[in-house]
XYZ file of C-alpha atoms in Angstrom:
572
model
C 5.595 10.231 34.737
C 2.249 8.800 35.660
C 0.918 6.665 32.645
C -2.663 7.751 33.109
C -2.970 10.933 35.146
C -6.133 11.467 36.932
C -6.601 14.981 35.651
C -5.728 16.932 32.569
C -2.107 18.088 32.557
C -1.497 21.777 33.397
C -1.293 24.175 30.382
C 2.336 24.614 29.319
C 4.069 27.890 29.770
C 4.149 30.512 27.001
C 6.609 29.202 24.422
C 8.194 32.657 24.215
C 9.620 32.083 27.712
C 11.074 28.666 26.787
C 11.339 28.004 23.094
C 12.214 24.287 23.548
C 9.028 23.507 25.442
C 6.341 21.842 23.266
C 3.208 23.982 23.590
C 0.156 21.881 23.170
C -3.072 23.560 21.937
C -6.224 23.590 24.049
C -8.143 20.285 23.881
C -5.062 17.982 23.777
C -5.635 14.379 24.670
C -5.686 13.202 28.210
C -3.295 10.308 27.888
C -0.242 12.423 27.042
C 2.419 10.699 29.301
C 3.641 8.131 26.808
C 4.208 10.671 24.064
C 5.325 13.614 26.244
C 7.797 15.563 24.059
C 10.533 17.635 25.632
C 11.473 19.521 22.435
C 10.365 20.384 19.017
C 12.336 22.164 16.356
C 11.188 23.192 12.893
C 12.731 23.808 9.572
C 11.350 24.567 6.049
C 12.401 22.860 2.849
C 12.160 24.507 -0.424
C 10.233 22.873 -3.225
C 12.774 24.102 -5.746
C 10.075 25.277 -8.061
C 11.559 27.499 -10.886
C 8.308 28.559 -12.488
C 4.938 29.087 -10.809
C 2.069 26.867 -11.965
C -1.620 26.131 -10.967
C -3.501 22.953 -10.568
C -7.374 23.207 -10.971
C -9.363 21.337 -8.275
C -12.101 18.790 -8.591
C -15.415 18.818 -6.739
C -14.148 15.837 -4.765
C -11.170 17.807 -3.641
C -13.443 20.644 -2.389
C -15.712 18.144 -0.715
C -12.726 16.827 1.326
C -10.934 20.158 1.959
C -11.484 20.138 5.814
C -10.093 16.626 6.385
C -6.513 15.649 7.278
C -4.735 12.286 6.615
C -2.209 11.655 9.276
C -0.010 8.619 8.647
C 2.830 7.602 11.060
C 5.330 4.867 10.487
C 7.244 3.662 13.468
C 10.689 2.006 13.380
C 12.928 0.495 16.118
C 15.947 2.161 14.517
C 16.991 5.697 15.311
C 16.915 7.242 11.792
C 19.562 9.899 10.993
C 18.306 13.467 11.058
C 20.716 14.413 8.344
C 19.574 11.605 6.009
C 15.912 12.373 6.647
C 16.313 15.979 5.733
C 18.354 15.284 2.543
C 16.013 12.563 1.354
C 12.869 14.631 2.045
C 14.443 17.529 0.060
C 14.573 15.221 -2.948
C 10.992 14.025 -2.424
C 9.738 17.612 -2.208
C 11.696 18.404 -5.435
C 9.913 15.555 -7.221
C 6.553 16.375 -5.602
C 6.428 20.182 -5.478
C 2.665 20.012 -4.889
C 3.512 19.320 -1.222
C 4.377 22.954 -0.852
C 1.353 24.356 -2.592
C -1.326 26.667 -1.116
C -5.026 26.339 -2.026
C -6.725 29.437 -3.472
C -10.493 29.959 -3.472
C -11.480 33.396 -4.790
C -14.733 34.612 -6.288
C -14.842 34.326 -10.121
C -11.741 32.201 -10.311
C -11.347 28.425 -10.770
C -10.269 26.999 -7.382
C -6.676 25.861 -7.584
C -3.509 24.667 -5.791
C -0.899 27.305 -6.407
C 2.709 26.303 -6.634
C 5.284 29.267 -6.520
C 9.065 29.575 -6.444
C 9.029 30.547 -2.843
C 7.132 27.555 -1.516
C 8.476 25.591 1.354
C 7.301 22.429 3.183
C 7.486 22.410 6.984
C 9.464 19.640 8.781
C 9.771 19.364 12.442
C 11.787 17.193 14.910
C 10.771 16.182 18.361
C 12.168 14.047 21.109
C 9.896 11.885 23.327
C 10.638 11.181 26.966
C 8.995 7.783 26.608
C 10.436 4.775 24.979
C 9.388 2.975 21.866
C 7.628 0.013 23.570
C 5.524 2.423 25.607
C 4.457 4.187 22.466
C 3.578 0.897 20.714
C 1.640 -0.274 23.793
C -0.286 2.964 23.967
C -1.049 2.664 20.229
C -2.305 -0.893 20.786
C -4.531 0.201 23.718
C -6.181 2.834 21.604
C -5.406 5.702 23.995
C -2.972 7.408 21.721
C -5.861 9.385 20.360
C -7.768 11.251 23.098
C -11.298 10.056 23.867
C -12.865 13.530 24.018
C -13.422 14.385 20.371
C -16.211 16.929 20.505
C -18.746 17.619 17.857
C -19.966 21.095 17.171
C -18.208 21.485 13.869
C -14.645 21.151 15.318
C -12.036 18.560 14.637
C -9.703 16.950 17.255
C -6.117 17.784 18.103
C -3.968 15.261 16.450
C -1.565 12.932 18.216
C 1.860 14.526 18.920
C 3.275 12.240 16.199
C 2.071 14.854 13.794
C 1.983 18.585 13.156
C -1.635 19.713 12.766
C -2.279 21.637 9.532
C -4.818 23.663 11.434
C -2.675 24.476 14.515
C -1.389 27.931 15.291
C 1.299 26.749 17.731
C 4.832 26.714 16.316
C 8.151 26.726 18.120
C 11.867 27.289 17.468
C 11.919 27.551 13.726
C 15.176 26.901 11.903
C 16.042 28.298 8.600
C 17.114 25.753 5.971
C 17.560 28.075 3.041
C 15.189 31.028 2.577
C 13.044 32.814 5.107
C 11.433 30.310 7.607
C 7.734 30.686 7.811
C 4.629 28.677 8.484
C 1.229 29.790 7.167
C -2.283 28.482 7.436
C -3.016 26.906 4.108
C -0.141 24.513 4.201
C -1.310 21.156 2.584
C 1.395 18.905 3.985
C 3.615 18.729 7.088
C 6.245 16.156 8.190
C 7.250 15.402 11.780
C 10.038 13.219 13.056
C 9.918 11.877 16.639
C 12.917 10.209 18.230
C 12.211 8.043 21.272
C 14.110 7.698 24.490
C 16.355 4.654 24.203
C 16.110 4.492 20.406
C 13.404 4.347 17.733
C 11.790 6.821 15.346
C 8.304 7.769 14.173
C 7.905 9.324 10.839
C 4.610 11.332 10.805
C 3.205 12.411 7.438
C 0.172 14.594 7.457
C -1.473 15.803 4.315
C -4.739 17.715 3.615
C -7.298 15.612 1.833
C -7.627 18.506 -0.557
C -4.085 17.626 -1.689
C -4.576 13.919 -2.169
C -6.020 10.723 -0.989
C -4.654 7.929 1.195
C -3.038 6.315 -1.839
C -1.108 9.592 -2.533
C -0.039 9.899 1.098
C 1.189 6.261 0.947
C 2.980 7.100 -2.247
C 4.985 9.784 -0.523
C 5.920 7.303 2.198
C 6.971 4.679 -0.261
C 9.118 7.065 -2.228
C 10.696 8.731 0.830
C 11.646 5.307 2.256
C 13.320 4.345 -1.051
C 15.122 7.597 -1.328
C 16.467 7.120 2.241
C 17.894 3.712 1.116
C 19.335 5.011 -2.113
C 16.908 3.006 -4.294
C 15.123 3.996 -7.529
C 11.578 5.440 -7.383
C 9.373 7.303 -9.840
C 10.384 10.792 -11.031
C 6.995 12.320 -10.537
C 3.254 11.841 -10.943
C 0.588 13.452 -13.004
C -1.234 16.651 -11.889
C -4.023 16.356 -14.403
C -6.820 15.785 -11.871
C -9.457 15.785 -14.657
C -8.121 12.347 -15.635
C -9.060 10.771 -12.355
C -12.374 12.167 -11.192
C -15.928 11.281 -11.857
C -17.363 14.486 -10.367
C -15.774 16.987 -12.661
C -13.886 20.168 -12.024
C -15.017 23.190 -9.927
C -16.115 26.110 -12.154
C -15.819 29.736 -11.033
C -19.611 30.105 -10.376
C -19.378 27.195 -7.929
C -17.056 29.186 -5.685
C -19.967 31.575 -4.752
C -22.644 28.866 -4.927
C -20.745 26.681 -2.457
C -19.470 29.642 -0.316
C -15.788 28.720 -0.985
C -14.257 32.200 -1.150
C -11.487 32.314 1.480
C -11.379 36.082 1.345
C -14.891 36.421 2.802
C -14.722 36.331 6.588
C -17.907 35.327 8.274
C -18.354 35.715 11.984
C -21.140 33.272 12.000
C -21.877 30.027 10.179
C -23.487 29.766 6.828
C -26.897 30.934 6.362
C -29.587 28.244 6.173
C -30.189 29.002 2.476
C -26.461 28.855 1.568
C -25.861 25.763 3.661
C -28.959 24.030 2.133
C -27.728 24.823 -1.422
C -24.252 23.494 -0.737
C -25.452 20.287 0.924
C -28.051 19.697 -1.746
C -25.434 20.155 -4.471
C -23.056 17.777 -2.889
C -25.818 15.267 -2.299
C -26.869 15.463 -5.922
C -23.264 14.711 -7.141
C -22.345 12.086 -4.758
C -25.768 10.671 -3.998
C -25.153 10.827 -0.236
C -24.990 13.418 2.443
C -26.860 15.097 5.170
C -30.633 14.516 5.329
C -32.611 17.614 4.256
C -34.433 17.508 7.585
C -31.096 18.199 9.391
C -30.180 21.235 7.480
C -32.235 23.727 9.481
C -30.862 22.429 12.810
C -27.344 22.457 11.399
C -27.624 26.058 10.297
C -29.177 27.184 13.555
C -26.351 25.582 15.585
C -23.281 26.590 13.599
C -21.297 28.998 15.699
C -23.815 28.661 18.541
C -22.274 28.843 22.109
C -25.364 27.056 23.433
C -24.804 23.736 21.663
C -23.973 20.660 23.714
C -21.166 18.801 21.923
C -21.318 15.034 21.704
C -18.138 13.290 22.786
C -16.774 10.813 20.225
C -13.757 8.441 19.971
C -12.331 5.862 17.743
C -13.275 2.336 18.853
C -10.585 -0.128 17.893
C -11.667 -3.686 17.031
C -9.184 -6.419 16.211
C -9.955 -9.019 13.512
C -7.376 -11.689 14.071
C -6.208 -13.903 11.200
C -8.263 -16.719 12.690
C -11.399 -14.590 12.714
C -10.787 -13.269 9.255
C -10.239 -16.870 8.010
C -13.510 -18.010 9.636
C -15.411 -15.029 8.136
C -14.082 -15.561 4.683
C -14.880 -19.297 4.678
C -18.465 -18.556 5.922
C -18.886 -15.915 3.226
C -17.911 -18.250 0.508
C -20.157 -21.061 1.756
C -22.916 -18.574 2.099
C -22.674 -17.532 -1.519
C -23.720 -21.102 -2.570
C -27.189 -20.521 -1.051
C -27.691 -17.019 -2.543
C -29.975 -18.020 -5.502
C -32.807 -18.679 -3.008
C -31.716 -15.773 -0.904
C -31.782 -13.438 -3.931
C -35.487 -14.368 -4.364
C -36.195 -13.374 -0.809
C -34.346 -10.067 -1.102
C -35.455 -9.417 -4.732
C -32.021 -8.085 -5.453
C -31.312 -7.506 -9.118
C -34.505 -9.123 -10.362
C -34.511 -11.746 -13.232
C -33.678 -15.357 -13.050
C -32.197 -16.463 -9.696
C -29.465 -18.454 -11.388
C -28.259 -15.247 -12.970
C -27.986 -13.692 -9.589
C -25.809 -16.231 -8.013
C -22.990 -14.710 -6.066
C -19.872 -16.816 -6.635
C -17.404 -14.731 -4.595
C -17.024 -12.267 -1.684
C -13.714 -10.883 -0.578
C -12.307 -10.633 2.875
C -12.763 -6.927 2.612
C -16.445 -7.461 1.807
C -16.955 -9.541 4.873
C -15.242 -7.155 7.328
C -17.072 -4.201 5.823
C -20.393 -5.978 5.994
C -19.668 -7.049 9.654
C -19.232 -3.296 10.505
C -22.298 -2.346 8.506
C -24.506 -4.718 10.391
C -22.994 -3.591 13.690
C -23.750 0.046 12.943
C -27.361 -0.792 12.110
C -27.931 -2.526 15.478
C -25.962 0.041 17.628
C -27.752 3.019 16.113
C -31.117 1.354 15.689
C -31.148 2.572 12.093
C -32.029 -0.794 10.676
C -32.674 0.418 7.226
C -29.462 2.483 6.549
C -27.288 1.630 3.646
C -23.443 1.763 3.548
C -21.337 4.064 1.456
C -17.803 2.800 0.621
C -14.941 4.940 -0.536
C -13.392 3.194 -3.561
C -9.905 4.007 -5.121
C -10.381 4.606 -8.865
C -6.771 3.946 -9.784
C -6.361 1.068 -12.219
C -10.154 0.959 -12.891
C -12.137 2.045 -15.898
C -9.218 3.534 -17.731
C -7.806 5.590 -14.836
C -4.036 5.077 -14.493
C -2.556 3.535 -11.390
C 0.711 4.986 -10.118
C 3.863 3.822 -11.741
C 5.678 0.803 -10.162
C 7.478 2.163 -7.081
C 10.678 0.617 -8.486
C 10.428 2.500 -11.810
C 13.023 5.320 -11.650
C 11.448 6.955 -14.756
C 7.770 6.471 -14.028
C 5.294 9.384 -14.148
C 1.948 7.550 -14.444
C -0.891 8.113 -11.970
C -2.643 11.276 -10.767
C -1.464 12.691 -7.427
C -4.778 13.814 -5.926
C -8.149 12.387 -5.013
C -8.867 9.494 -7.310
C -11.866 8.416 -5.412
C -15.612 7.633 -5.718
C -18.382 6.434 -3.434
C -20.274 3.254 -4.007
C -23.413 2.513 -2.003
C -24.597 -0.958 -1.072
C -28.253 -1.428 -0.205
C -29.985 -4.024 1.925
C -33.607 -4.411 2.999
C -34.273 -3.358 6.655
C -32.971 -5.661 9.337
C -35.703 -7.641 10.988
C -33.641 -10.014 13.270
C -33.736 -9.396 17.061
C -29.915 -9.469 17.161
C -27.038 -9.426 14.727
C -26.412 -12.758 12.999
C -23.794 -14.203 10.649
C -26.466 -14.637 8.062
C -27.134 -10.906 7.913
C -23.356 -10.277 7.513
C -23.297 -12.782 4.620
C -26.221 -11.063 2.883
C -24.603 -7.700 3.404
C -21.265 -8.951 1.950
C -23.010 -10.169 -1.180
C -24.842 -6.825 -1.554
C -21.502 -5.131 -1.212
C -19.830 -7.291 -3.858
C -22.694 -6.795 -6.325
C -22.658 -3.021 -5.848
C -18.966 -2.899 -6.426
C -19.094 -5.059 -9.478
C -22.035 -3.127 -11.012
C -20.730 0.341 -10.288
C -17.172 -0.284 -11.329
C -18.438 -1.279 -14.793
C -19.998 2.224 -15.114
C -16.701 4.072 -14.420
C -15.525 4.522 -18.056
C -18.816 6.178 -19.045
C -18.750 8.388 -15.870
C -15.178 9.392 -16.542
C -16.108 10.338 -20.168
C -18.899 12.572 -18.914
C -16.771 14.114 -16.234
C -14.046 15.064 -18.695
C -16.665 16.498 -21.111
C -17.802 18.840 -18.222
C -21.164 16.967 -17.756
C -20.673 14.681 -14.744
C -23.386 12.259 -14.123
C -25.717 13.073 -11.267
C -25.847 10.294 -8.776
C -29.286 8.893 -7.763
C -30.383 9.497 -4.222
C -28.850 6.597 -2.282
C -30.772 7.325 0.991
C -29.106 7.556 4.436
C -25.764 5.867 4.597
C -23.037 4.845 6.961
C -19.496 5.715 5.696
C -16.607 3.221 5.384
C -13.287 3.224 3.838
C -10.474 0.585 3.617
C -6.686 0.899 3.567
C -6.150 -2.897 3.450
C -4.923 -2.682 -0.150
C -1.832 -0.606 0.871
C 1.225 -2.731 1.901
C 1.682 -0.486 4.992
C 3.953 -2.994 6.700
C 6.383 -3.114 3.804
C 7.447 0.466 4.332
C 11.189 0.759 5.252
C 13.442 3.761 5.722
C 16.688 1.868 6.313
C 18.149 -1.408 5.220
C 18.251 -2.575 8.797
C 14.636 -2.700 9.683
C 11.071 -2.302 8.488
C 8.152 -0.568 10.045
C 7.095 -2.047 13.473
C 4.138 0.114 14.051
C 1.562 2.151 12.081
C -0.764 4.855 13.236
C -3.357 6.488 11.022
C -6.900 7.806 11.464
C -8.708 10.393 9.344
C -9.270 13.650 11.083
C -12.189 15.960 10.132
C -14.859 18.134 11.699
C -17.690 16.277 13.146
C -21.412 17.259 12.552
C -22.966 19.846 14.789
C -24.877 18.293 17.700
C -25.309 14.986 15.958
C -23.546 11.656 15.876
C -21.373 9.949 13.261
C -20.379 6.265 12.756
C -17.716 6.381 10.116
C -14.978 3.728 9.927
C -11.685 2.804 8.403
C -10.223 -0.675 7.899
C -6.429 -0.895 8.338
C -4.242 -4.023 7.861
C -2.352 -5.436 10.828
C 1.128 -6.825 10.848
C -0.256 -10.258 11.987
C -2.123 -10.762 8.733
C -5.564 -9.777 10.182
C -6.903 -6.175 10.305
C -8.088 -3.467 12.586
C -11.554 -1.907 12.236
C -11.568 1.607 13.631
C -15.018 3.046 14.193
C -15.566 6.740 15.025
C -18.514 6.691 17.279
C -20.138 8.497 20.284
C -18.094 7.681 23.437
C -21.222 6.497 25.241
C -21.564 3.668 22.698
C -18.019 2.295 23.131
C -18.830 -0.691 25.389
C -21.931 -1.560 23.347
C -19.860 -1.653 20.166
C -17.160 -3.794 21.724
C -19.659 -6.156 23.245
C -21.438 -6.601 19.900
C -18.109 -7.139 18.118
C -17.268 -9.931 20.627
C -20.641 -11.611 20.285
C -20.693 -11.600 16.425
C -17.038 -12.663 16.238
C -17.836 -15.605 18.611
C -20.555 -16.736 16.103
C -18.048 -17.044 13.193
C -15.480 -18.744 15.294
C -18.002 -21.203 16.716
C -19.231 -22.011 13.204
C -15.603 -22.598 11.973
C -14.899 -24.794 14.913
C -18.137 -26.860 14.565
C -17.265 -27.265 10.840
C -13.987 -28.795 11.893
C -11.743 -26.090 10.290
C -10.825 -26.636 6.631
C -12.659 -29.257 4.763
C -10.941 -31.943 2.649
C -9.214 -30.397 -0.318
C -9.614 -26.801 1.093
C -6.623 -24.577 1.674
C -6.120 -20.817 2.348
C -5.974 -20.298 -1.390
C -9.438 -21.767 -1.733
C -10.800 -18.721 -0.004
C -8.297 -16.197 -1.275
C -6.418 -15.942 2.046
């Protein structure tokens, strides 16, 4: 099969004529050859719920309800189908929330409903390509198609996953109970076996169900169950214990237009949309600018809109580059008293404002923030960072993964947004100094806002969540570097050799986005994935090379590590 066909592959035949042909939805990615599947079979695993129960949702859950979190772990070993099914059955028993359905009805508190008949879909596919071809395609960045259109829609996911929004299903196999797949599923599992050996385990959950930490928890537990190792019995479902935004009340369902029973042929009215956006902005302090609301309402459902093509731009931060950036950031901190006076950050005595530390994550996030300012020419925009609340401010972390009796930690969205601000950029081009200033601004914002978590949690539990101040226009960034992704193993013989994960969500209507996610690499560095307009790809890569060269040149001129310095000096 040609690796990069010059035209889009022909639409597959109707699956009813050949139930073993994988039927791709319209809009599938162009570079399909390396992951061409010749078969897909589906089964449904019961959650073993004996008594129905409901879990009330938080405002954060509702805010993230249209986003999917697809994580794929790739192994060189061909994992046993029988063992995968048996172990997933135990995971689903311990985490019955995986089979839940969301319910939004007028006059009711929005919930996740768990019933005795719930099932979780699991599918098996076989790829005609081999594992090395898959890994090479992942490294090249072409595994995700480069034609992600805006206009309110979301992309078709990689074939390593079953899309929660897809209507295409084939060859269903009953595994106890009536097989069925309904829209509203909050989790799917897909196993792909490669030609010549190798397996990809694809886990896709709705962000309504949980955050990246929750999704990773499932992978950790499933891997340990596959190896016959102990892992926690369950987690907490009390979402009120892990949110700063409060729960969703019945009156909010109508106010935010959440009722699933109301079918609208067109988009939200301008008034309804304005109210919803305004409310979310008030709670989170970030959102769509008010000036954009009218255009957004006018364009929803419009057939005359001109979608803007987007793609994930993949930038590599090698261990050498990360080391140079960290060293520069720590040296830069020593000059911050005088810099503080120039920026007027925090006020007061300059010695009290001295920044003594920035993390590697701060530096890479700052690097991306400065890049976004120059690429978009929005030189005064701030950056909004998604922060995991677990183990902060009295919010429980998950039990140790080796604790066979553990139940601590909320399975859900234990997240908050923290905004870092910086005066408008004035330099003609991006510089290391700007990245250093941005990293210090990020560290100070994190330190300051994390201290307020206990008070915010108390108000949220009391039903009076604090309203966030207007944080202005922000770029969005999240980091998965804290997760030991490369320690995942589903057998005693091998650990993960490849990871693939990118958030999937509807893009703005007729406008651009520059969101990003930071992922650890197996080499000790990291990968910065920026979702951006396709026309900006080369500009982004060029700026990344130029700014990276500045840090590497600085480190080389400095002569590497100074006397007495080690990796530990800089937290590496």
